[in-house]
Short mmCIF file of C-alpha atoms in Angstrom, two decimals:
data_model
loop_
_atom_site.label_atom_id
_atom_site.label_comp_id
_atom_site.label_asym_id
_atom_site.label_seq_id
_atom_site.Cartn_x
_atom_site.Cartn_y
_atom_site.Cartn_z
CA MET A 1 0.00 0.00 0.00
CA PRO A 2 1.42 3.41 -0.96
CA SER A 3 2.23 5.69 1.93
CA THR A 4 0.36 8.93 2.48
CA ARG A 5 3.46 10.83 1.53
CA ASP A 6 3.62 9.17 -1.90
CA ILE A 7 0.02 10.02 -2.57
CA ARG A 8 0.47 13.61 -1.46
CA ARG A 9 3.34 13.92 -3.84
CA ARG A 10 1.29 12.54 -6.71
CA ILE A 11 -1.60 14.87 -6.00
CA LYS A 12 0.75 17.79 -6.12
CA SER A 13 2.25 16.73 -9.43
CA VAL A 14 -1.17 16.15 -11.01
CA LYS A 15 -2.25 19.56 -9.78
CA ASN A 16 0.69 21.15 -11.50
CA THR A 17 -0.11 19.38 -14.73
CA ALA A 18 -3.73 20.49 -14.50
CA GLN A 19 -2.62 24.05 -14.06
CA ILE A 20 -0.55 23.91 -17.21
CA THR A 21 -3.22 22.25 -19.32
CA LYS A 22 -5.77 24.72 -18.03
CA ALA A 23 -3.55 27.62 -19.09
CA MET A 24 -3.02 26.06 -22.52
CA GLN A 25 -6.74 25.57 -22.85
CA MET A 26 -7.35 29.26 -22.18
CA VAL A 27 -4.72 30.33 -24.69
CA ALA A 28 -6.04 27.94 -27.32
CA SER A 29 -9.63 29.02 -26.86
CA ALA A 30 -8.69 32.67 -27.31
CA LYS A 31 -6.73 31.86 -30.45
CA MET A 32 -9.44 29.52 -31.62
CA ARG A 33 -12.06 32.24 -31.73
CA LYS A 34 -9.86 34.43 -33.88
CA ALA A 35 -8.84 31.62 -36.19
CA GLN A 36 -12.39 30.37 -36.61
CA MET A 37 -13.63 33.83 -37.47
CA ALA A 38 -10.88 34.28 -40.03
CA ALA A 39 -11.65 30.93 -41.64
CA LEU A 40 -15.38 31.60 -41.80
CA ALA A 41 -14.92 35.13 -43.12
CA GLY A 42 -12.73 33.90 -45.96
CA ARG A 43 -15.24 31.39 -47.25
CA PRO A 44 -17.65 33.66 -49.17
CA TYR A 45 -14.74 35.14 -51.11
CA VAL A 46 -13.33 31.82 -52.23
CA ASP A 47 -16.83 30.61 -52.91
CA LEU A 48 -17.69 33.53 -55.16
CA MET A 49 -14.36 33.36 -56.94
CA ASN A 50 -15.08 29.74 -57.65
CA LYS A 51 -18.46 30.46 -59.14
CA MET A 52 -17.05 33.22 -61.28
CA LEU A 53 -14.32 31.03 -62.54
CA ALA A 54 -16.72 28.20 -63.30
CA ALA A 55 -18.97 30.53 -65.24
CA ALA A 56 -16.04 32.16 -66.99
CA THR A 57 -14.33 28.97 -68.08
CA ALA A 58 -17.64 27.60 -69.31
CA SER A 59 -18.15 30.50 -71.69
CA ALA A 60 -14.54 31.23 -72.57
CA GLY A 61 -14.56 28.57 -75.25
CA GLU A 62 -11.21 27.31 -76.37
CA PHE A 63 -9.33 28.92 -73.56
CA THR A 64 -6.44 27.04 -72.05
CA HIS A 65 -4.01 28.11 -69.42
CA PRO A 66 -0.78 26.43 -68.27
CA LEU A 67 -2.39 25.83 -64.88
CA MET A 68 -5.29 23.95 -66.44
CA GLU A 69 -3.26 21.57 -68.54
CA GLN A 70 -4.11 17.94 -67.84
CA ARG A 71 -1.42 15.35 -68.30
CA PRO A 72 -1.15 11.67 -67.46
CA ILE A 73 0.00 11.54 -63.88
CA ALA A 74 3.47 10.14 -63.47
CA LYS A 75 4.49 12.26 -60.53
CA ARG A 76 2.56 14.34 -58.10
CA ALA A 77 3.26 16.93 -55.46
CA VAL A 78 1.39 17.10 -52.19
CA ILE A 79 1.14 20.19 -50.08
CA LEU A 80 0.96 18.93 -46.53
CA VAL A 81 -0.49 21.48 -44.15
CA SER A 82 0.09 20.33 -40.59
CA THR A 83 0.62 22.08 -37.28
CA ASP A 84 3.88 23.28 -35.80
CA LYS A 85 3.21 22.01 -32.31
CA GLY A 86 1.64 18.91 -30.90
CA LEU A 87 -0.80 18.57 -28.01
CA CYS A 88 -3.80 18.87 -30.25
CA GLY A 89 -5.34 15.43 -29.95
CA GLY A 90 -5.50 13.20 -32.97
CA LEU A 91 -5.35 16.06 -35.45
CA ASN A 92 -1.94 15.35 -36.94
CA THR A 93 -2.26 11.59 -36.65
CA ASN A 94 -5.40 11.66 -38.74
CA LEU A 95 -3.88 14.09 -41.19
CA LEU A 96 -0.72 12.09 -41.67
CA ARG A 97 -2.67 8.91 -42.19
CA GLU A 98 -4.18 10.60 -45.25
CA ALA A 99 -0.77 11.80 -46.36
CA GLY A 100 0.65 8.29 -45.99
CA ARG A 101 -1.69 6.97 -48.64
CA PHE A 102 0.28 8.62 -51.41
CA ASP A 103 2.81 6.47 -53.14
CA ALA A 104 6.24 7.22 -51.69
CA LYS A 105 8.07 6.96 -55.01
CA GLU A 106 5.81 9.09 -57.12
CA THR A 107 5.15 11.83 -54.65
CA VAL A 108 7.12 14.84 -53.53
CA PHE A 109 5.95 16.80 -50.54
CA LEU A 110 5.74 20.49 -49.89
CA THR A 111 5.36 20.78 -46.18
CA ALA A 112 3.84 23.63 -44.24
CA GLY A 113 4.14 23.13 -40.52
CA ARG A 114 6.77 21.25 -38.54
CA LYS A 115 4.80 18.13 -37.63
CA GLY A 116 4.31 17.17 -41.25
CA ASP A 117 7.92 17.91 -41.94
CA GLN A 118 9.08 15.57 -39.17
CA TRP A 119 6.78 12.91 -40.51
CA THR A 120 8.33 13.08 -43.99
CA GLY A 121 11.65 12.31 -42.31
CA ARG A 122 10.25 9.34 -40.38
CA ALA A 123 8.29 7.95 -43.29
CA LYS A 124 11.16 8.50 -45.70
CA ARG A 125 9.34 10.74 -48.15
CA THR A 126 10.88 13.18 -50.56
CA VAL A 127 10.46 16.82 -49.67
CA ALA A 128 10.69 19.45 -52.38
CA GLU A 129 10.56 22.41 -50.07
CA ARG A 130 9.67 23.26 -46.50
CA PHE A 131 7.46 26.19 -45.67
CA THR A 132 6.31 27.79 -42.49
CA TYR A 133 3.18 29.77 -41.90
CA HIS A 134 2.27 32.24 -39.21
CA ASP A 135 -0.13 31.70 -36.39
CA ASN A 136 -2.41 34.20 -38.09
CA PRO A 137 -1.78 32.96 -41.62
CA ARG A 138 -0.66 35.74 -43.93
CA PHE A 139 -1.33 35.93 -47.58
CA THR A 140 2.40 35.97 -48.26
CA ASP A 141 2.66 32.52 -46.68
CA ALA A 142 0.17 31.20 -49.21
CA LEU A 143 1.87 33.01 -52.08
CA ALA A 144 5.21 31.40 -51.35
CA ILE A 145 3.69 27.93 -51.34
CA CYS A 146 1.74 28.60 -54.52
CA LYS A 147 4.77 29.91 -56.32
CA LYS A 148 6.67 26.71 -55.69
CA ALA A 149 3.68 24.52 -56.54
CA ALA A 150 3.03 26.37 -59.79
CA GLU A 151 6.70 26.18 -60.65
CA LEU A 152 6.80 22.41 -60.17
CA PHE A 153 3.65 22.02 -62.15
CA SER A 154 4.51 24.29 -65.08
CA SER A 155 8.00 22.88 -65.45
CA GLY A 156 6.48 19.42 -65.85
CA GLU A 157 8.24 18.04 -62.81
CA VAL A 158 4.91 17.03 -61.38
CA ASP A 159 1.64 16.44 -63.17
CA GLN A 160 -0.73 17.06 -60.33
CA VAL A 161 -0.66 19.03 -57.11
CA ASP A 162 -2.82 17.95 -54.21
CA VAL A 163 -3.26 19.57 -50.89
CA VAL A 164 -3.77 17.67 -47.64
CA PHE A 165 -5.12 19.68 -44.75
CA THR A 166 -7.56 19.56 -41.88
CA ASN A 167 -10.87 21.10 -42.77
CA PHE A 168 -12.58 23.00 -40.03
CA ILE A 169 -16.15 21.87 -39.51
CA SER A 170 -16.86 22.81 -35.93
CA THR A 171 -15.02 23.18 -32.66
CA LEU A 172 -15.52 19.50 -31.96
CA ASN A 173 -15.12 18.24 -35.47
CA GLN A 174 -12.27 18.62 -37.92
CA LYS A 175 -11.73 16.40 -40.87
CA PRO A 176 -8.54 15.69 -42.79
CA VAL A 177 -9.15 16.09 -46.52
CA VAL A 178 -7.25 15.67 -49.76
CA ARG A 179 -8.10 18.01 -52.62
CA GLN A 180 -6.67 18.57 -56.02
CA LEU A 181 -5.20 22.02 -56.50
CA LEU A 182 -3.54 21.79 -59.93
CA PRO A 183 -4.39 21.35 -62.72
CA ILE A 184 -7.54 23.35 -62.19
CA VAL A 185 -10.28 21.07 -63.41
CA GLU A 186 -13.23 20.65 -61.15
CA LEU A 187 -14.14 24.02 -59.82
CA LYS A 188 -15.11 23.11 -56.34
CA PRO A 189 -14.11 25.13 -53.32
CA LEU A 190 -11.61 23.32 -51.16
CA SER A 191 -13.92 23.56 -48.22
CA ALA A 192 -16.84 22.36 -50.28
CA ASP A 193 -18.87 20.24 -47.94
CA LEU A 194 -19.47 23.23 -45.74
CA LYS A 195 -22.57 25.23 -45.71
CA VAL A 196 -21.69 28.61 -47.03
CA GLU A 197 -24.50 31.08 -47.23
CA SER A 198 -25.18 30.63 -50.87
CA THR A 199 -24.79 33.50 -53.23
CA GLU A 200 -27.70 33.64 -55.59
CA SER A 201 -27.41 31.23 -58.41
CA HIS A 202 -26.45 33.18 -61.47
CA LEU A 203 -24.84 30.46 -63.45
CA ALA A 204 -27.77 30.21 -65.79
CA VAL A 205 -26.24 32.73 -68.16
CA SER A 206 -24.28 30.86 -70.76
CA GLU A 207 -22.38 33.49 -72.72
CA TYR A 208 -20.24 36.10 -71.10
CA GLN A 209 -18.42 38.87 -72.81
CA PHE A 210 -14.96 39.55 -71.55
CA GLU A 211 -13.26 42.83 -71.12
CA PRO A 212 -10.47 43.35 -72.13
CA SER A 213 -10.38 39.69 -73.27
CA ALA A 214 -11.01 36.22 -71.95
CA THR A 215 -7.31 35.48 -71.94
CA ASP A 216 -6.58 38.57 -69.88
CA VAL A 217 -9.34 38.09 -67.34
CA LEU A 218 -8.86 34.38 -66.88
CA GLY A 219 -5.10 34.68 -67.03
CA ASN A 220 -5.29 36.98 -64.04
CA LEU A 221 -8.05 35.16 -62.26
CA LEU A 222 -6.55 31.67 -62.31
CA PRO A 223 -3.30 32.31 -60.41
CA LYS A 224 -5.22 34.41 -57.93
CA TYR A 225 -7.74 31.65 -57.54
CA VAL A 226 -5.01 29.16 -56.70
CA SER A 227 -3.34 31.41 -54.14
CA TYR A 228 -6.62 32.23 -52.43
CA GLN A 229 -7.49 28.55 -52.27
CA VAL A 230 -4.20 27.91 -50.52
CA TYR A 231 -4.71 30.88 -48.23
CA GLN A 232 -8.12 29.55 -47.26
CA VAL A 233 -6.57 26.14 -46.63
CA LEU A 234 -4.10 27.71 -44.22
CA LEU A 235 -6.91 29.50 -42.41
CA GLU A 236 -8.93 26.31 -42.15
CA ALA A 237 -5.93 24.40 -40.88
CA LYS A 238 -5.25 26.97 -38.19
CA ALA A 239 -8.84 27.08 -37.08
CA SER A 240 -8.80 23.28 -36.84
CA GLU A 241 -5.54 23.25 -34.94
CA HIS A 242 -6.64 25.66 -32.26
CA SER A 243 -10.04 24.02 -31.91
CA ALA A 244 -8.48 20.59 -31.56
CA ARG A 245 -5.96 21.85 -29.04
CA MET A 246 -8.63 23.58 -27.01
CA VAL A 247 -10.67 20.40 -26.81
CA ALA A 248 -7.64 18.22 -26.07
CA MET A 249 -6.53 20.51 -23.28
CA LYS A 250 -10.01 20.71 -21.84
CA ASN A 251 -10.13 16.92 -21.69
CA ALA A 252 -6.72 16.82 -20.09
CA THR A 253 -7.77 19.33 -17.44
CA ASP A 254 -10.96 17.41 -16.72
CA ASN A 255 -9.05 14.15 -16.43
CA ALA A 256 -6.54 15.71 -14.09
CA LYS A 257 -9.32 17.03 -11.88
CA GLN A 258 -10.93 13.60 -11.71
CA LEU A 259 -7.58 12.06 -10.88
CA ILE A 260 -7.03 14.55 -8.07
CA LYS A 261 -10.44 13.69 -6.67
CA ASP A 262 -9.72 9.96 -6.74
CA LEU A 263 -6.29 10.39 -5.22
CA THR A 264 -7.61 12.61 -2.45
CA LEU A 265 -10.18 10.00 -1.60
CA GLU A 266 -7.55 7.30 -1.43
CA TYR A 267 -5.30 9.56 0.59
CA ASN A 268 -8.01 10.13 3.17
CA LYS A 269 -8.80 6.44 3.33
CA ILE A 270 -5.19 5.56 4.04
CA ARG A 271 -4.89 8.36 6.55
CA GLN A 272 -7.92 7.07 8.42
CA ALA A 273 -6.69 3.51 8.23
CA ASN A 274 -3.40 4.63 9.75
CA ILE A 275 -5.13 6.45 12.58
CA THR A 276 -7.30 3.45 13.31
CA LYS A 277 -4.26 1.23 13.29
CA GLU A 278 -2.43 3.49 15.72
CA LEU A 279 -5.41 3.65 18.02
CA LEU A 280 -5.66 -0.11 17.96
CA GLU A 281 -2.01 -0.41 18.85
CA ILE A 282 -2.35 2.04 21.73
CA THR A 283 -5.44 0.42 23.18
CA SER A 284 -4.07 -3.09 22.81
CA ALA A 285 -0.83 -1.96 24.44
CA ALA A 286 -2.78 -0.38 27.28
CA MET A 287 -4.83 -3.53 27.72
CA ALA A 288 -1.70 -5.66 27.78
CA MET A 289 -0.13 -3.41 30.42
CA GLY A 290 -3.30 -3.34 32.53
CA SER A 291 -3.83 -7.05 32.66
CA MET B 1 -38.26 49.42 -61.78
CA ALA B 2 -35.66 46.79 -62.39
CA THR B 3 -32.90 46.56 -59.87
CA LEU B 4 -29.52 44.95 -59.70
CA ARG B 5 -28.46 42.60 -56.98
CA LEU B 6 -25.04 43.88 -56.02
CA GLU B 7 -22.68 41.76 -54.07
CA ILE B 8 -19.24 42.88 -52.92
CA VAL B 9 -17.02 40.29 -51.30
CA THR B 10 -13.53 40.72 -49.91
CA PRO B 11 -11.32 38.09 -48.29
CA GLU B 12 -12.36 39.46 -44.92
CA ALA B 13 -16.10 39.65 -45.32
CA ARG B 14 -19.16 40.02 -47.49
CA VAL B 15 -19.18 43.78 -47.51
CA PHE B 16 -22.33 44.53 -49.40
CA SER B 17 -25.28 42.53 -50.58
CA ALA B 18 -28.46 44.33 -51.58
CA ASP B 19 -30.57 45.54 -54.47
CA VAL B 20 -29.37 48.73 -56.11
CA GLU B 21 -30.43 50.92 -59.03
CA ASN B 22 -27.05 51.15 -60.69
CA VAL B 23 -23.38 50.95 -59.91
CA ALA B 24 -20.27 52.61 -61.31
CA LEU B 25 -17.10 50.53 -61.32
CA PRO B 26 -13.48 51.51 -61.89
CA GLY B 27 -12.86 49.12 -64.79
CA VAL B 28 -9.40 48.47 -66.20
CA ASP B 29 -10.38 50.21 -69.44
CA GLY B 30 -12.13 53.12 -67.78
CA GLU B 31 -15.18 53.63 -65.66
CA LEU B 32 -18.09 51.28 -66.18
CA GLY B 33 -21.64 52.26 -65.39
CA ILE B 34 -23.77 49.20 -64.89
CA TYR B 35 -27.55 49.37 -65.13
CA PRO B 36 -30.05 46.54 -64.92
CA LEU B 37 -30.25 44.29 -67.99
CA HIS B 38 -26.61 44.77 -68.85
CA VAL B 39 -25.11 42.14 -71.16
CA PRO B 40 -23.38 39.34 -69.29
CA LEU B 41 -19.84 40.54 -68.79
CA MET B 42 -16.76 39.37 -67.00
CA THR B 43 -14.15 42.01 -66.36
CA GLN B 44 -11.47 43.31 -64.07
CA ILE B 45 -11.40 46.42 -61.97
CA ASN B 46 -8.58 48.61 -60.75
CA CYS B 47 -8.11 50.36 -57.47
CA GLY B 48 -10.55 53.21 -57.41
CA GLU B 49 -13.95 54.47 -56.49
CA LEU B 50 -17.08 52.41 -56.73
CA VAL B 51 -20.34 54.33 -56.61
CA ILE B 52 -23.54 52.58 -55.65
CA ARG B 53 -26.87 54.20 -56.39
CA GLN B 54 -29.45 52.90 -54.00
CA ASN B 55 -32.86 54.40 -53.18
CA GLY B 56 -31.88 57.60 -54.97
CA LYS B 57 -28.76 58.05 -52.88
CA ASN B 58 -25.15 57.60 -53.84
CA ARG B 59 -22.79 55.59 -51.73
CA HIS B 60 -19.07 55.74 -52.38
CA LEU B 61 -16.67 52.92 -51.69
CA ALA B 62 -12.93 52.63 -52.09
CA VAL B 63 -12.14 49.32 -53.75
CA GLY B 64 -8.95 47.46 -54.61
CA GLU B 65 -8.12 45.41 -57.65
CA GLY B 66 -10.45 42.61 -58.46
CA PHE B 67 -12.91 40.92 -60.74
CA VAL B 68 -16.50 41.60 -61.63
CA GLU B 69 -19.13 39.31 -62.97
CA ILE B 70 -22.17 40.99 -64.44
CA THR B 71 -25.41 39.42 -65.55
CA GLY B 72 -28.69 41.14 -66.34
CA ASP B 73 -29.79 41.29 -62.73
CA HIS B 74 -26.67 40.56 -60.77
CA VAL B 75 -23.31 42.17 -60.18
CA ALA B 76 -20.71 40.27 -58.21
CA VAL B 77 -17.59 42.17 -57.23
CA LEU B 78 -14.62 40.25 -55.96
CA THR B 79 -11.97 42.55 -54.61
CA ASP B 80 -9.10 42.80 -52.13
CA MET B 81 -10.56 45.79 -50.38
CA ALA B 82 -13.86 47.59 -50.07
CA ILE B 83 -14.27 50.42 -47.61
CA ASP B 84 -17.05 52.94 -47.31
CA ALA B 85 -15.65 56.36 -48.19
CA ASP B 86 -17.19 57.88 -45.08
CA LEU B 87 -15.44 55.36 -42.87
CA ILE B 88 -11.94 56.02 -44.16
CA ASP B 89 -9.72 57.15 -41.33
CA GLU B 90 -7.31 59.49 -43.05
CA ALA B 91 -4.65 59.53 -40.34
CA LYS B 92 -4.60 55.77 -40.07
CA VAL B 93 -4.40 55.23 -43.81
CA GLU B 94 -1.66 57.82 -44.18
CA LYS B 95 0.30 55.97 -41.52
CA ALA B 96 -0.24 52.63 -43.27
CA ARG B 97 0.95 54.16 -46.52
CA ARG B 98 4.12 55.47 -44.96
CA GLU B 99 4.81 52.11 -43.36
CA ALA B 100 4.37 50.41 -46.73
CA GLU B 101 6.74 52.93 -48.27
CA VAL B 102 9.37 52.17 -45.67
CA ARG B 103 8.94 48.46 -46.14
CA LEU B 104 9.35 48.71 -49.88
CA ASN B 105 12.82 50.15 -49.39
CA GLN B 106 13.90 47.12 -47.39
CA GLN B 107 15.09 43.79 -48.69
CA LEU B 108 11.97 41.77 -49.29
CA SER B 109 11.01 38.56 -51.01
CA ASP B 110 8.96 38.81 -54.21
CA GLU B 111 5.80 37.78 -52.41
CA GLU B 112 6.25 40.40 -49.74
CA ILE B 113 6.85 43.08 -52.33
CA ALA B 114 3.65 42.13 -54.12
CA VAL B 115 1.63 42.29 -50.93
CA THR B 116 3.20 45.51 -49.75
CA GLU B 117 2.64 47.17 -53.10
CA ALA B 118 -0.98 46.11 -52.96
CA SER B 119 -1.46 47.62 -49.50
CA MET B 120 0.26 50.75 -50.71
CA ALA B 121 -2.13 50.99 -53.65
CA HIS B 122 -5.07 50.45 -51.29
CA ALA B 123 -3.92 53.24 -49.02
CA THR B 124 -3.33 55.62 -51.89
CA THR B 125 -6.77 54.94 -53.33
CA GLN B 126 -8.43 55.50 -49.99
CA LEU B 127 -6.65 58.79 -49.51
CA GLU B 128 -7.51 60.02 -52.99
CA ILE B 129 -11.18 59.26 -52.56
CA LYS B 130 -11.33 60.73 -49.11
CA ARG B 131 -9.68 63.95 -50.22
CA ARG B 132 -11.77 64.28 -53.34
CA ARG B 133 -14.90 63.92 -51.27
CA GLN B 134 -13.79 66.50 -48.78
CA VAL B 135 -13.19 69.04 -51.56
CA SER B 136 -16.51 68.49 -53.30
#
């Protein structure tokens, strides 16, 4: 049976842990609110851009753009958007499981976030370039990633670029997803399965005029489309990360509290047992002396 | 009377979404006045002033570069920036412009230059519109 001193020591250590997880929970929940708002605010923009592009490409006729070129896929690049730090539950584990499905030989990775980067080392994957992104993702972060991805794609080094990230659904629910970024074929927003307040359907019009010309408008719109998709992905990933961390830390704090309760109970039981034992010893000693 | 459904969306928010009588856009090839039943058109806009005519009143907005999709009853504006002219804080914008200027003189990566130049253009546009409105 553990001594009361051992249990006291354990209670103290669990209390310390609970304090830390509680603090992390507070920090994460503050960051989470900001990140969630940023992710949600970005959705209508990407959504509308998507619709425009779909309508435009449909009526542009014979228009082709280097970023839309479809080739047989011999090699592909994957942009892996993970977190920099751990302690966010199963977020990265789930994400990396998706990433692990790509064939190791045919795939090069562009990593954003340290956890994914470390994984490429462990899983022996090829990394084309490593990127970092800020806690409040900046547009420049997305631009840098896009530049490299477009470069790989246009030079023919890879024939498809996918992006693997954690889509933010709600505070309690984030889902790792794989979406095709290049070539631009199906014009679906990366965060498609989410309910975005729908802009009125105006896709019925079949023929658009372009000013100055279809090539100009689409030529400008496509690269922008790609970089905003990536930007939105970064926002979604951050919102997911902070939400997951908040929940993980809340669970940890709750568990620690329960543990403290259990340990305190045990501590009191042992303390009482000790007192009873001592009393017994005293009384039996007294009885032995008296007789 | 026919109206247009105008929608202005920036990366930060859906800035405007309502029925309007007409709208003037700073198109790349000059100003575009859009009335209901316009031919379907897809075009680009520059930094500049966007004027919304709604319920007989004009509303001025400073907008950044972007794209516009026009159908007979719908105008969708996709832009980096959209700020109501009356809400422009001159001192703040002037400060942002100076900061951008300073940053442009530093060693920056291509991406950073692009972004800084964009914020510079935004600030300049806002100032121009604000000042023009104060004069008139």
